[in-house]
Coordinates of C-alpha atoms and ligand atoms in Angstrom, one line a residue:
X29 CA 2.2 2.7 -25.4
X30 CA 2.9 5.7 -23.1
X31 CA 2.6 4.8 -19.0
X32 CA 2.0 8.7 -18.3
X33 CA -1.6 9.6 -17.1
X34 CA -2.8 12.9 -17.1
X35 CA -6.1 15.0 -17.5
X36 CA -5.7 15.4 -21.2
X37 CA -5.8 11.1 -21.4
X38 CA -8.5 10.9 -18.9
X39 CA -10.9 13.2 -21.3
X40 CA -9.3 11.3 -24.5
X41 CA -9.9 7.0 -22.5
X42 CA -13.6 8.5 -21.4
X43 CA -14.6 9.6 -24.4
X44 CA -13.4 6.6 -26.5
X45 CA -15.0 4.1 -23.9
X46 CA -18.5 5.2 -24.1
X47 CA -18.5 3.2 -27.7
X48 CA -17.5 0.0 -28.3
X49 CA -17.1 -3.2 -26.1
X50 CA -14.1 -3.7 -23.5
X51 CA -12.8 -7.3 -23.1
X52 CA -12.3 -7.0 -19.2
X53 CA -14.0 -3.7 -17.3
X54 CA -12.0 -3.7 -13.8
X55 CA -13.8 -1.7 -11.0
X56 CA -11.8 0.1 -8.0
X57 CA -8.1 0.9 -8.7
X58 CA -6.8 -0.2 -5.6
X59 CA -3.6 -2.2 -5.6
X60 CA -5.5 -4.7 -6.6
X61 CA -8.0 -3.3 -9.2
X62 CA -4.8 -1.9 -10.7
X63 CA -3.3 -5.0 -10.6
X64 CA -6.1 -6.6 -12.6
X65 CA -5.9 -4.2 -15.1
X66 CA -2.2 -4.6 -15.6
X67 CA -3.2 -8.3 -15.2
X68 CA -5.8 -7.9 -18.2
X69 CA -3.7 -5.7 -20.2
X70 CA -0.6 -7.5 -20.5
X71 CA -2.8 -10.9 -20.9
X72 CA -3.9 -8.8 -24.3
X73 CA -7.0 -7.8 -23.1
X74 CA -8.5 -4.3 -24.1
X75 CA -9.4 -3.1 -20.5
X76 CA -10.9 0.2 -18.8
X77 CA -10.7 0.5 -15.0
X78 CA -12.5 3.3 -13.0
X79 CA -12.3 4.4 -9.7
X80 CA -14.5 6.7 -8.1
X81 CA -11.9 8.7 -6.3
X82 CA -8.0 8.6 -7.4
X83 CA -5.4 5.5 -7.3
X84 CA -5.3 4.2 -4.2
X85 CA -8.4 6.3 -2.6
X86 CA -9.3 3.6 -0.2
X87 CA -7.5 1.3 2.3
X88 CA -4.6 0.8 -0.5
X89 CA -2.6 3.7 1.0
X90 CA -3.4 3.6 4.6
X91 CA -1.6 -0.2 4.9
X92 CA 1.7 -0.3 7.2
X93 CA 4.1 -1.1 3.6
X94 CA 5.4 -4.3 5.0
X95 CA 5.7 -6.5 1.7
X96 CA 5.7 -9.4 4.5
X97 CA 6.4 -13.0 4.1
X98 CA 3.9 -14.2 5.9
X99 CA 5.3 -15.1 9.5
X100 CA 2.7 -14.5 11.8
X101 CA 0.5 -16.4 9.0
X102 CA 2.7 -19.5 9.7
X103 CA 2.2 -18.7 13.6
X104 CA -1.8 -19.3 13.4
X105 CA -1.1 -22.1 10.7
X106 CA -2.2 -20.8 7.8
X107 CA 0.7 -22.1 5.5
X108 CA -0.7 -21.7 2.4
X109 CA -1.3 -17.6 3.1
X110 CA 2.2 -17.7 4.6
X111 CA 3.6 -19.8 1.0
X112 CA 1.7 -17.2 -0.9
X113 CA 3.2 -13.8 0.6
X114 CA 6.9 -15.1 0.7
X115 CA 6.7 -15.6 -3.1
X116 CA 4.9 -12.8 -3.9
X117 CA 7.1 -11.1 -1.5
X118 CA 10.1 -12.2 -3.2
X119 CA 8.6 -11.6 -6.8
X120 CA 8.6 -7.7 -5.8
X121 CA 11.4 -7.2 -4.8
X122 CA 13.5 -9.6 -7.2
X123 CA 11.6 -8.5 -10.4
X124 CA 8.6 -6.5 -10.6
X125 CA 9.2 -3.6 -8.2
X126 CA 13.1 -3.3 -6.6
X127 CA 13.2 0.7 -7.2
X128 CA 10.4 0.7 -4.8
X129 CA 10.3 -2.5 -2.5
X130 CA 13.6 -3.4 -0.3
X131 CA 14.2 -5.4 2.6
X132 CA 14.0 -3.7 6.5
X133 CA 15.2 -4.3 9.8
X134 CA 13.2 -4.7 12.6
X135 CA 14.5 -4.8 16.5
X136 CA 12.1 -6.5 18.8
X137 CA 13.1 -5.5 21.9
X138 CA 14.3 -8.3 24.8
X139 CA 12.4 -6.5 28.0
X140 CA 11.1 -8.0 31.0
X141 CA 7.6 -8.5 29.0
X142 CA 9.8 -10.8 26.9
X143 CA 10.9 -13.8 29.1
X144 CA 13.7 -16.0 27.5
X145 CA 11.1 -18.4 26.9
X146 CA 9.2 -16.3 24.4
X147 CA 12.2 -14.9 23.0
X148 CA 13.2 -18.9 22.0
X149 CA 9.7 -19.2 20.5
X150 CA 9.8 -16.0 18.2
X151 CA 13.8 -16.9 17.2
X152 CA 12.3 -20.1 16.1
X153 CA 9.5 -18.6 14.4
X154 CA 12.2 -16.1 12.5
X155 CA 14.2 -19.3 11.4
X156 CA 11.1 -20.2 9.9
X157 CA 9.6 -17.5 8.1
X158 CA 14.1 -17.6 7.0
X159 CA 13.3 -21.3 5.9
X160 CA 10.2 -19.9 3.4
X161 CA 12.4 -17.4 1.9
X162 CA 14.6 -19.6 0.9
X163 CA 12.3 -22.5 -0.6
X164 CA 10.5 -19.4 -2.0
X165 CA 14.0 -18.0 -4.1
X166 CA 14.6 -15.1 -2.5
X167 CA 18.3 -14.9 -1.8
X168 CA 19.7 -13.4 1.5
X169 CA 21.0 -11.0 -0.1
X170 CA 17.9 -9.7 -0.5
X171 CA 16.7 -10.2 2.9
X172 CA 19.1 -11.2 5.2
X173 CA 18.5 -13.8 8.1
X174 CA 17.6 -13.0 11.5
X175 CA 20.0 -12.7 14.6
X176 CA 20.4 -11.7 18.4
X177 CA 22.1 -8.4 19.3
X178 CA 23.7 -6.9 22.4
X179 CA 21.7 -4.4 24.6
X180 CA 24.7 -2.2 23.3
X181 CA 24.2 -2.8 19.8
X182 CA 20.3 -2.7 20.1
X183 CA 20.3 0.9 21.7
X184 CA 23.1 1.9 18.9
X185 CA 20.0 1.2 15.9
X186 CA 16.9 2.5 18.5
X187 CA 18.7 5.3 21.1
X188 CA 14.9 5.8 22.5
X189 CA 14.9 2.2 24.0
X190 CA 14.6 2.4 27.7
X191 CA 18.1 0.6 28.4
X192 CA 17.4 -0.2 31.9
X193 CA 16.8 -3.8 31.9
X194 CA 17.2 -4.2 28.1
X195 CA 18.9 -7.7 27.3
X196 CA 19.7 -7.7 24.1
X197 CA 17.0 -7.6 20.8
X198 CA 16.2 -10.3 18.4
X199 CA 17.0 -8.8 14.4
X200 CA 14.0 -9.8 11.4
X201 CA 14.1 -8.5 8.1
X202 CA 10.9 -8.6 6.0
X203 CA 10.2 -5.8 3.0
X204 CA 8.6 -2.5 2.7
X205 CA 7.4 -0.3 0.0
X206 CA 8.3 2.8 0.0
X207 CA 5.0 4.2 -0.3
X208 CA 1.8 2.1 -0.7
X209 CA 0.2 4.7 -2.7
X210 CA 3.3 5.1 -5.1
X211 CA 3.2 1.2 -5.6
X212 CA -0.8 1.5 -7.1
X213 CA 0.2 4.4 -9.1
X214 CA 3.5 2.3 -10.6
X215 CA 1.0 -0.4 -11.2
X216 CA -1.6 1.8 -13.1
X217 CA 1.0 3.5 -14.7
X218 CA 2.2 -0.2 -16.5
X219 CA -1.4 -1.1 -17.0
X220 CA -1.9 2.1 -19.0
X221 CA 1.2 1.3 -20.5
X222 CA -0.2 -1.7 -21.7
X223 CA -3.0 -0.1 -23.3
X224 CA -5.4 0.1 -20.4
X225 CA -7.8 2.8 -19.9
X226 CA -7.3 4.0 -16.2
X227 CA -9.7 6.4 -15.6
X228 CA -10.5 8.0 -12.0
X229 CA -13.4 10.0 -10.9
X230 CA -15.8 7.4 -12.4
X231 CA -17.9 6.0 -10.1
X232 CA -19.7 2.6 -11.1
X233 CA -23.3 3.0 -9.9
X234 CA -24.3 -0.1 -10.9
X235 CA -22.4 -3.4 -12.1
X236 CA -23.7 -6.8 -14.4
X237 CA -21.8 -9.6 -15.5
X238 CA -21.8 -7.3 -19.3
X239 CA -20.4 -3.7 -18.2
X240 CA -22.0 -1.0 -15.9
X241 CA -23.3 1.9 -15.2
X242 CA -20.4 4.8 -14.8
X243 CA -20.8 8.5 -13.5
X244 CA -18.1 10.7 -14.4
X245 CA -17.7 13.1 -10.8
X246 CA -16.0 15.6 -12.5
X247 CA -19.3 16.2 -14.9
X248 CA -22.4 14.5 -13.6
X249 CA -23.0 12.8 -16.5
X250 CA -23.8 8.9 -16.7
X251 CA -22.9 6.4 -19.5
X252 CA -22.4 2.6 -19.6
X253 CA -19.5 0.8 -20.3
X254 CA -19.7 -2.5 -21.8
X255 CA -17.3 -5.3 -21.4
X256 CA -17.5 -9.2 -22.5
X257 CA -16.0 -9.4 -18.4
X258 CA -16.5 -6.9 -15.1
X259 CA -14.2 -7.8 -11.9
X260 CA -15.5 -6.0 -9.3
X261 CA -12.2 -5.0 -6.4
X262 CA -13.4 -2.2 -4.9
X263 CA -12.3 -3.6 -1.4
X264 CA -14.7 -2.6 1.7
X265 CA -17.0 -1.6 -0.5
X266 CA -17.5 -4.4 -2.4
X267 CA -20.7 -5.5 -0.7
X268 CA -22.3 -2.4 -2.0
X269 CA -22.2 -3.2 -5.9
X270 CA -22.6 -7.0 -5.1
X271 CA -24.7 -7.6 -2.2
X272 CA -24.0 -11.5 -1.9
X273 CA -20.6 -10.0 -0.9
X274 CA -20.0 -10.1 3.2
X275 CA -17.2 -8.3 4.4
X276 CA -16.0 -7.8 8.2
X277 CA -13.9 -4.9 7.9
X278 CA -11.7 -4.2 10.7
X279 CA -10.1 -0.6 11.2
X280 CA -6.6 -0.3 11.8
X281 CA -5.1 2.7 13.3
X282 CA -1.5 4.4 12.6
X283 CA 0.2 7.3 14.4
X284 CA 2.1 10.2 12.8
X285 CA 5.9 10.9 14.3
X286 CA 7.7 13.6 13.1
X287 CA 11.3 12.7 11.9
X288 CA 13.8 12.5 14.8
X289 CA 10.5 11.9 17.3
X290 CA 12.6 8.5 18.7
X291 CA 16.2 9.9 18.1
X292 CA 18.2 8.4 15.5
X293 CA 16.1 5.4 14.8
X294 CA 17.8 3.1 12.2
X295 CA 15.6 -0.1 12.5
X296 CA 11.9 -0.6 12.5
X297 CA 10.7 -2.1 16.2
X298 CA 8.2 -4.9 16.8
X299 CA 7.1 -3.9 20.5
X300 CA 5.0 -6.6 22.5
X301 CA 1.6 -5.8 23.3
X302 CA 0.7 -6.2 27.3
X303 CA -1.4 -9.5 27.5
X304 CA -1.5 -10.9 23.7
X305 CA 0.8 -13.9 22.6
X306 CA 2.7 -12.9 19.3
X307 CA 0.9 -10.2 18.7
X308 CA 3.0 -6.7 18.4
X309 CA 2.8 -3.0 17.5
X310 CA 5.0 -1.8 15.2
X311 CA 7.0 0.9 14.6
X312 CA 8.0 1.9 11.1
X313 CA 10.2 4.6 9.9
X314 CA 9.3 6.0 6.9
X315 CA 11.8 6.9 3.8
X316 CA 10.6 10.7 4.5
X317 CA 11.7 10.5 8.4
X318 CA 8.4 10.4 9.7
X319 CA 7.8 7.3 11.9
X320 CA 4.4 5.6 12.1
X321 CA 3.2 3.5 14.8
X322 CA 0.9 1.1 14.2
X323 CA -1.8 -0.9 14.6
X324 CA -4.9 -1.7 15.7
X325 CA -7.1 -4.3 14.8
X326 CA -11.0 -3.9 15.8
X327 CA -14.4 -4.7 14.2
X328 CA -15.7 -2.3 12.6
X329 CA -19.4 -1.2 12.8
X330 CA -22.0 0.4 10.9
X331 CA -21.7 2.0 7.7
X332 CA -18.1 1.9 5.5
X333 CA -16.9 5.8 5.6
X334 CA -14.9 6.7 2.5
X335 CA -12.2 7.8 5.1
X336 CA -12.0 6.2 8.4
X337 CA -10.7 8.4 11.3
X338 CA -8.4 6.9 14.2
X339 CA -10.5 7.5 16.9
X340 CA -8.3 8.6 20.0
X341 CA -9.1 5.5 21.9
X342 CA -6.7 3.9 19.2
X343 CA -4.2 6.8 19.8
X344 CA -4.2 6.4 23.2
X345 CA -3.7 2.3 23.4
X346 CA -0.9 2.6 20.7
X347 CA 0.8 5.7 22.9
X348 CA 0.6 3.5 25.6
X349 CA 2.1 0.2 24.4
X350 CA 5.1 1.9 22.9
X351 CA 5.6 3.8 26.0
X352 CA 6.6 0.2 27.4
X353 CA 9.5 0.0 25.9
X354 CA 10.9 3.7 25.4
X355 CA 13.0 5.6 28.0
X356 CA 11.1 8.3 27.9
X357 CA 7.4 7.5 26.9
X358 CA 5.8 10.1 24.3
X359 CA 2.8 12.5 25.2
X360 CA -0.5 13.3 23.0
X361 CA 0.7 16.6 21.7
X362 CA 4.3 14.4 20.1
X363 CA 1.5 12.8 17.8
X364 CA 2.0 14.7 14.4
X365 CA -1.0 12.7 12.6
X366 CA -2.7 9.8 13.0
X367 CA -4.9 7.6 9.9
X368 CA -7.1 4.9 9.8
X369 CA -7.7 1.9 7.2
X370 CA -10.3 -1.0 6.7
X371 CA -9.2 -4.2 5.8
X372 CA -11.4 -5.8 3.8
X373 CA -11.8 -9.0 5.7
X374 CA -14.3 -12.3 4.5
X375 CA -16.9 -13.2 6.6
X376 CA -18.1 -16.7 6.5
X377 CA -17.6 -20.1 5.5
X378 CA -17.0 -19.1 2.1
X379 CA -14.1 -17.7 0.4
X380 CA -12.2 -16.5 3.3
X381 CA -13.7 -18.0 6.1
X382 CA -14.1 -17.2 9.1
X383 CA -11.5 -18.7 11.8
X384 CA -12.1 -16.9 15.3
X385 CA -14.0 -14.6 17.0
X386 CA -12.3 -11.5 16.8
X387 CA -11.3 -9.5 13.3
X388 CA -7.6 -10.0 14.2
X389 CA -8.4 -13.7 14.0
X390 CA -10.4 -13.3 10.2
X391 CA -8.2 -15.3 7.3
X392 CA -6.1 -13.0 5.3
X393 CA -6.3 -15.0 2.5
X394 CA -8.0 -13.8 -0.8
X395 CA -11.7 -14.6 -2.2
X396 CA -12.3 -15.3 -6.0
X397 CA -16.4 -14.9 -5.7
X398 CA -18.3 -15.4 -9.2
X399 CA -22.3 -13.6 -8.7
X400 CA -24.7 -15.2 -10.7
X401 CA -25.5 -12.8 -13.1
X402 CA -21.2 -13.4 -13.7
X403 CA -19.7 -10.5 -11.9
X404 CA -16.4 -11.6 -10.7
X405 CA -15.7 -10.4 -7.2
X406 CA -11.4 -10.3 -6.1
X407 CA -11.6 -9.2 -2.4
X408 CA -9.5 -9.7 0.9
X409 CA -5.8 -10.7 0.9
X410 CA -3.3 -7.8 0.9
X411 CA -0.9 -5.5 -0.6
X412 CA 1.8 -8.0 -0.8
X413 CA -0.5 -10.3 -2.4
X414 CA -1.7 -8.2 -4.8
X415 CA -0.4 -9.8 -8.3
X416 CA -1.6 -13.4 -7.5
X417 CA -5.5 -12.1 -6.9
X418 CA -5.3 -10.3 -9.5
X419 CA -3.9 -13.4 -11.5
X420 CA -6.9 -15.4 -10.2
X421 CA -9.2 -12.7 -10.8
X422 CA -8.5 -12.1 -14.4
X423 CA -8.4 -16.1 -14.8
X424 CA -11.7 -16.2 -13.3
X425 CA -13.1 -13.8 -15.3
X426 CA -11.6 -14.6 -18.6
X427 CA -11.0 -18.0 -18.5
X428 CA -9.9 -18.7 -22.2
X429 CA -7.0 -15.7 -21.7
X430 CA -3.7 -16.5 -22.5
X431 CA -2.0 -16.8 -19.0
X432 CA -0.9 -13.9 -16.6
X433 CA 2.5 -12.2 -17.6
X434 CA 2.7 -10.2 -14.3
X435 CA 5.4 -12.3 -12.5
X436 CA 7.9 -11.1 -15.1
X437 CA 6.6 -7.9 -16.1
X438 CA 8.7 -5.0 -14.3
X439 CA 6.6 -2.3 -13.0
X440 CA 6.8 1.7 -14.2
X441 CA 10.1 2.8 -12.7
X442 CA 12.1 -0.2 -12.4
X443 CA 15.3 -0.6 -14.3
X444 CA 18.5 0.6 -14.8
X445 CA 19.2 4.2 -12.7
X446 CA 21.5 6.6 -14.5
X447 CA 24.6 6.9 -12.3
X448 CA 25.5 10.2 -10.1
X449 CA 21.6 10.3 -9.3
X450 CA 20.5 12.4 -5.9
X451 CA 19.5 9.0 -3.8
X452 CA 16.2 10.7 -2.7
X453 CA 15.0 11.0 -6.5
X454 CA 16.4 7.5 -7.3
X455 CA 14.3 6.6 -3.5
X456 CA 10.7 7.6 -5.2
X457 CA 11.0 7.3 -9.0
X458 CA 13.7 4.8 -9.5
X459 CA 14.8 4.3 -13.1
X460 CA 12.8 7.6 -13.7
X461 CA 14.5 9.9 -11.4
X462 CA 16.9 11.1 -14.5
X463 CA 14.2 12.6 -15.9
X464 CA 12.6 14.3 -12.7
X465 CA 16.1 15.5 -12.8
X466 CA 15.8 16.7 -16.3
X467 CA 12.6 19.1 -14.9
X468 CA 14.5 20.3 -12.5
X469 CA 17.2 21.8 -14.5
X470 CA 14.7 22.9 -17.5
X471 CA 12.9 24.9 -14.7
X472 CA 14.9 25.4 -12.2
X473 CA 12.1 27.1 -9.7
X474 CA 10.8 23.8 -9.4
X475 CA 13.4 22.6 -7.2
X476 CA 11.9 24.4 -4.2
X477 CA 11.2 22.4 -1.7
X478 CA 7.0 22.4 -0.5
X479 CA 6.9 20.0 2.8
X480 CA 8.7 16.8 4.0
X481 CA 11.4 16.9 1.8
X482 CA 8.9 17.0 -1.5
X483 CA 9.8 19.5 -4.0
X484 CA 7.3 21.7 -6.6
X485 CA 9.0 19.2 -9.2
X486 CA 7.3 15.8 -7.9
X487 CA 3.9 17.7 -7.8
X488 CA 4.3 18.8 -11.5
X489 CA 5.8 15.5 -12.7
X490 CA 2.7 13.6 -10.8
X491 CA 0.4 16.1 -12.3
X492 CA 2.0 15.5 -16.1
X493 CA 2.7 11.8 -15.3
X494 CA 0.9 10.1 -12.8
X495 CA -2.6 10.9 -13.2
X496 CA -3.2 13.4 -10.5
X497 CA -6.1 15.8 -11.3
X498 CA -6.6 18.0 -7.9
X499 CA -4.7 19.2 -4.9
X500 CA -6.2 15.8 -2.7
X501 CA -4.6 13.5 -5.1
X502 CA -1.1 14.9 -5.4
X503 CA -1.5 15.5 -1.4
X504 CA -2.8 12.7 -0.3
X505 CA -1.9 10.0 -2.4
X506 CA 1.4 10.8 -5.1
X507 CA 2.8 12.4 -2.1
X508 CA 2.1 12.0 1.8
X509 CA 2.5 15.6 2.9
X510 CA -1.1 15.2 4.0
X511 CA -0.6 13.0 6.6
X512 CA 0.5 15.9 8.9
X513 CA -2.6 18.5 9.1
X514 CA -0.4 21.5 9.4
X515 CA 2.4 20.3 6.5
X516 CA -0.9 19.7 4.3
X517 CA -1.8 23.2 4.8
X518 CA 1.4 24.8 4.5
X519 CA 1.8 22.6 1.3
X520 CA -1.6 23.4 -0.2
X521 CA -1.0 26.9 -2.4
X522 CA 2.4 25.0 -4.2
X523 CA -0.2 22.2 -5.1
X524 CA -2.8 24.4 -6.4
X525 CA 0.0 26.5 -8.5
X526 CA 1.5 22.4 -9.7
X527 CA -2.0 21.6 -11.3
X528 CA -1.6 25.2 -13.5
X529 CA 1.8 24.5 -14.6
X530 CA 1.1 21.6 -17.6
Ligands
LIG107 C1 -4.4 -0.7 8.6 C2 -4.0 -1.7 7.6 C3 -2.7 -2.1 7.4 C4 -2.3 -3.0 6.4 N1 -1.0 -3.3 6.3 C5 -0.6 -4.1 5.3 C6 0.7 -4.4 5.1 O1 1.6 -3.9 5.8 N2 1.1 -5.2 4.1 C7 0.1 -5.8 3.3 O2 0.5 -6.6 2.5 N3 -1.2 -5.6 3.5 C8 -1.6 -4.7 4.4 N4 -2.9 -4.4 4.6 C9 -3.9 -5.0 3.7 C10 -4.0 -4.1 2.4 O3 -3.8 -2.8 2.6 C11 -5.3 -4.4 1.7 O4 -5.6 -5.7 1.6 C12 -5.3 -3.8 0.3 O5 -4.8 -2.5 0.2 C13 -6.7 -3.8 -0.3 O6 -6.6 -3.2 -1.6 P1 -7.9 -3.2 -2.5 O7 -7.4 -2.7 -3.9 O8 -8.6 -4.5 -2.5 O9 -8.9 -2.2 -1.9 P2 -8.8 -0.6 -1.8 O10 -7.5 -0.1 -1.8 O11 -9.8 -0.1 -0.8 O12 -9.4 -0.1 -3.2 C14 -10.8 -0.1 -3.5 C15 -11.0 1.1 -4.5 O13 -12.4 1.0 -5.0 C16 -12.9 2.3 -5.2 N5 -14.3 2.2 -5.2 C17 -15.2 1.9 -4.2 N6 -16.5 1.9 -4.7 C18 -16.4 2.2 -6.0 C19 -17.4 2.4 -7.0 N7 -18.7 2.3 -6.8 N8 -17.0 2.7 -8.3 C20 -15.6 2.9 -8.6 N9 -14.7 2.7 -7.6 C21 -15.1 2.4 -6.4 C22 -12.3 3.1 -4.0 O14 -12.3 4.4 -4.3 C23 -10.9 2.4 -3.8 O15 -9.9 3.2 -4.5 C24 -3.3 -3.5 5.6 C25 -4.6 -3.1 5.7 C26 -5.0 -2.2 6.7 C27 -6.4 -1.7 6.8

């Protein structure tokens, strides 16, 4: 079965699941509604899976794309979250995903803030989370161990490190996607591959434990879909087809850079945040050169927005902690862009539970909740974590499946990569870069570059292949020229003129 999506599937998949009966209906194609498709799919199952937007809409693509192992989850004593993220960790990038997940270094910074004391206690907390990825079969050569550098060599990886005072760094490694967004569409892309209808813009109005209610936004029109299963993951807004659900979401805020905004940055920096104990922002650069700085963590109140904005109180308190540890601080108008996401956090003594006061405090670990009238529920967690709730959800769902496949099952793009490759195509599409490369040269006027170093050819391919159906979707989500306002708008006729060119 072909992994490509495309318009010309979505109106074949929405016509042919009007009829019938679906074994499992997944709703929400998050990372881990998609999961649970692919999860359902290769289990056997015939499956359809809607979202209301696109793949990875919600807080899927706003995440910071650590694949982490769980340390600070060991810190609070949460071992069996900490267990769980170190194999799924090492499951990604040993089999499912290595075109797109791969192991980073990370400097955290030995200032005056750090005393040698502290610095003993996070060494010994690296050794640690070390410890797990061994017992958990990922070799170091996947993910090398941790060290202590030089001021020297520390300033060599981060130049924009305020070397006055500077006594060395401690080195991590944990992994990274590439691009969160990228990783839902490779996952939705197997699922489909396995025979699963993956159809966007078709929101659920209303769910029960035999199918649900579906309007199609491109048309208006309403249908049901019926299914012998329905596993609700539509993350923070879960509680609004299930109301038994309680969430606490918590925003998290990220900052924009522009490539080259911290000099020649060759590591990812954990940077200590004035008055917390092992708590730290982060800053990540990206695959494209932009650098993000992250992250908040604050309750959230009122109503769930469909896009969260980072308020520029959250702007302001990030600027500010990284200036602590840069030569030259950065100013407001250095911010290229700045997004927000909701993590989708338990509340109560149920599932998740609840463990402190504050959001920061709130379990990360998943919740498996079965309504009465047999809606299966698959909420919390993370991105790294994705495969085993949706394992658990499918199992909880479907209980006489045969078992989950996923732990073996590469994802869309991994594989063999022809050699002599350019490494930015071999970067995004792994074992599928030949063929972008084969577009290319069969129409050469697509190699012109749009914005940040994307090319007309990756909006065609993800209009032909990966499922996007407007401008938003191949801005937004199959590529992340969006995340800088005025790139988005320089970028926006090339995007209109991709979706005309099938
Ligand atoms: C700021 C931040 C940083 C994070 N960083 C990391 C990290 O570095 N590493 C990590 O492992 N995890 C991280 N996480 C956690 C991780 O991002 C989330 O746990 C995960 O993305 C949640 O995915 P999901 O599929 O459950 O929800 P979502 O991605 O929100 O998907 C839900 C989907 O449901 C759809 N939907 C909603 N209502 C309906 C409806 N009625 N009908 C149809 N569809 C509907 C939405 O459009 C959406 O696409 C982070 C989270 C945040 C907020």
């Amino acid at each position: 079965m072909e992994s490509s999506l495309n318009a010309a599937r979505r109106a074949r998949e929405l016509d042919e699941v009007r009829t019938g009966v679906v074994d499992v209906l997944v709703v929400g194609l998050g990372v881990t509604g998609a999961g649970a498709a692919l999860d359902a799919a290769s289990r056997g199952l015939s499956v359809a899976a809607v979202d209301a937007y696109d793949l990875a809409f919600g807080t899927s693509r706003w995440s910071s794309k650590l694949v982490h192992g769980g340390l600070r989850y060991l810190a609070s004593g949460q071992v069996g979250v900490a267990w769980e993220s170190a194999v799924e960790r090492g499951v990604l990038l040993r089999r499912t995903a290595p075109h797109l997940v791969a192991a980073h270094p990370y400097l955290l910074p030995l200032t005056s803030d750090v005393g040698p004391g502290e610095a003993a206690t996070v060494m010994t907390g690296y050794r640690l989370g070390d410890a797990l990825r061994a017992a958990a079969g990922t070799p170091r050569s996947l993910l090398p161990g941790p060290s202590r550098l030089t001021a020297a060599r520390a300033l060599a990886l981060a130049p924009s490190l305020r070397p006055h005072g500077l006594r060395g760094a401690l080195l991590s490694w944990d992994g990274r996607v590439v691009d969160d967004a990228r990783l839902v569409v490779a996952i939705a892309r197997t699922a489909a591959a396995h025979g699963a209808r993956v159809l966007t813009r078709c929101r659920a109005l209303a769910l029960a434990g035999d199918g649900a209610r579906v309007r199609d936004e491109l048309t208006g029109a309403e249908f049901d879909i019926r299914a012998r299963a329905v596993v609700n993951a539509t993350g923070v807004w879960a509680g609004g087809l299930v109301p038994s659900v309680a969430l606490r979401p918590s925003r998290g805020t990220h900052l924009v850079l522009r490539p080259g905004a911290l000099g020649a940055l060759r590591a990812g920096l954990h940077v200590p945040i004035p008055g917390e104990r092992a708590r730290f922002a982060l800053v990540l650069p990206q695959a494209d050169g932009r650098i993000y700085v992250g992250l908040t963590d604050e309750p959230l109140d009122g109503a769930v927005p469909d896009v969260p904005e980072a308020p520029e109180s959250d702007v302001a308190f990030l600027l500010e902690v990284l200036g602590g540890v840069l030569d030259r601080p950065l100013g407001r108008d250095q911010v290229a862009g700045a997004f927000a996401g909701l993590r989708p956090l338990v509340d109560g003594p149920g599932g998740a539970g609840r463990v402190g006061g504050a959001t920061a405090d709130l379990s990360r670990r998943h919740a498996v909740l079965r309504s009465p009238d047999g809606v299966v529920t698959v909420v919390g967690g993370k991105l790294t974590t994705y495969r085993r709730m949706a394992e658990d959800a499918v199992g909880a769902a479907c209980p006489h499946a045969p078992a989950s496949r996923t732990a073996r099952l590469p994802l869309a793009g991994a594989g063999p990569v022809r050699p002599g490759l350019p490494r930015r195509l071999v970067l995004r599409y792994g074992a599928e870069a030949g063929a972008v490369l084969d577009l290319m040269r069969r129409e050469p006027e697509l190699a012109e570059p749009v914005a940040a170093g994307i090319t007309l050819a990756d909006l065609v391919w993800a209009v032909r292949h990966e499922g996007a159906l407007d401008a938003g979707d191949l801005l937004d989500r199959r590529t992340r020229i969006g995340l800088v306002a005025e790139d988005r708008a320089a970028a926006l006729p090339a995007a209109e003129a991709a979706l005309y060119r099938t």
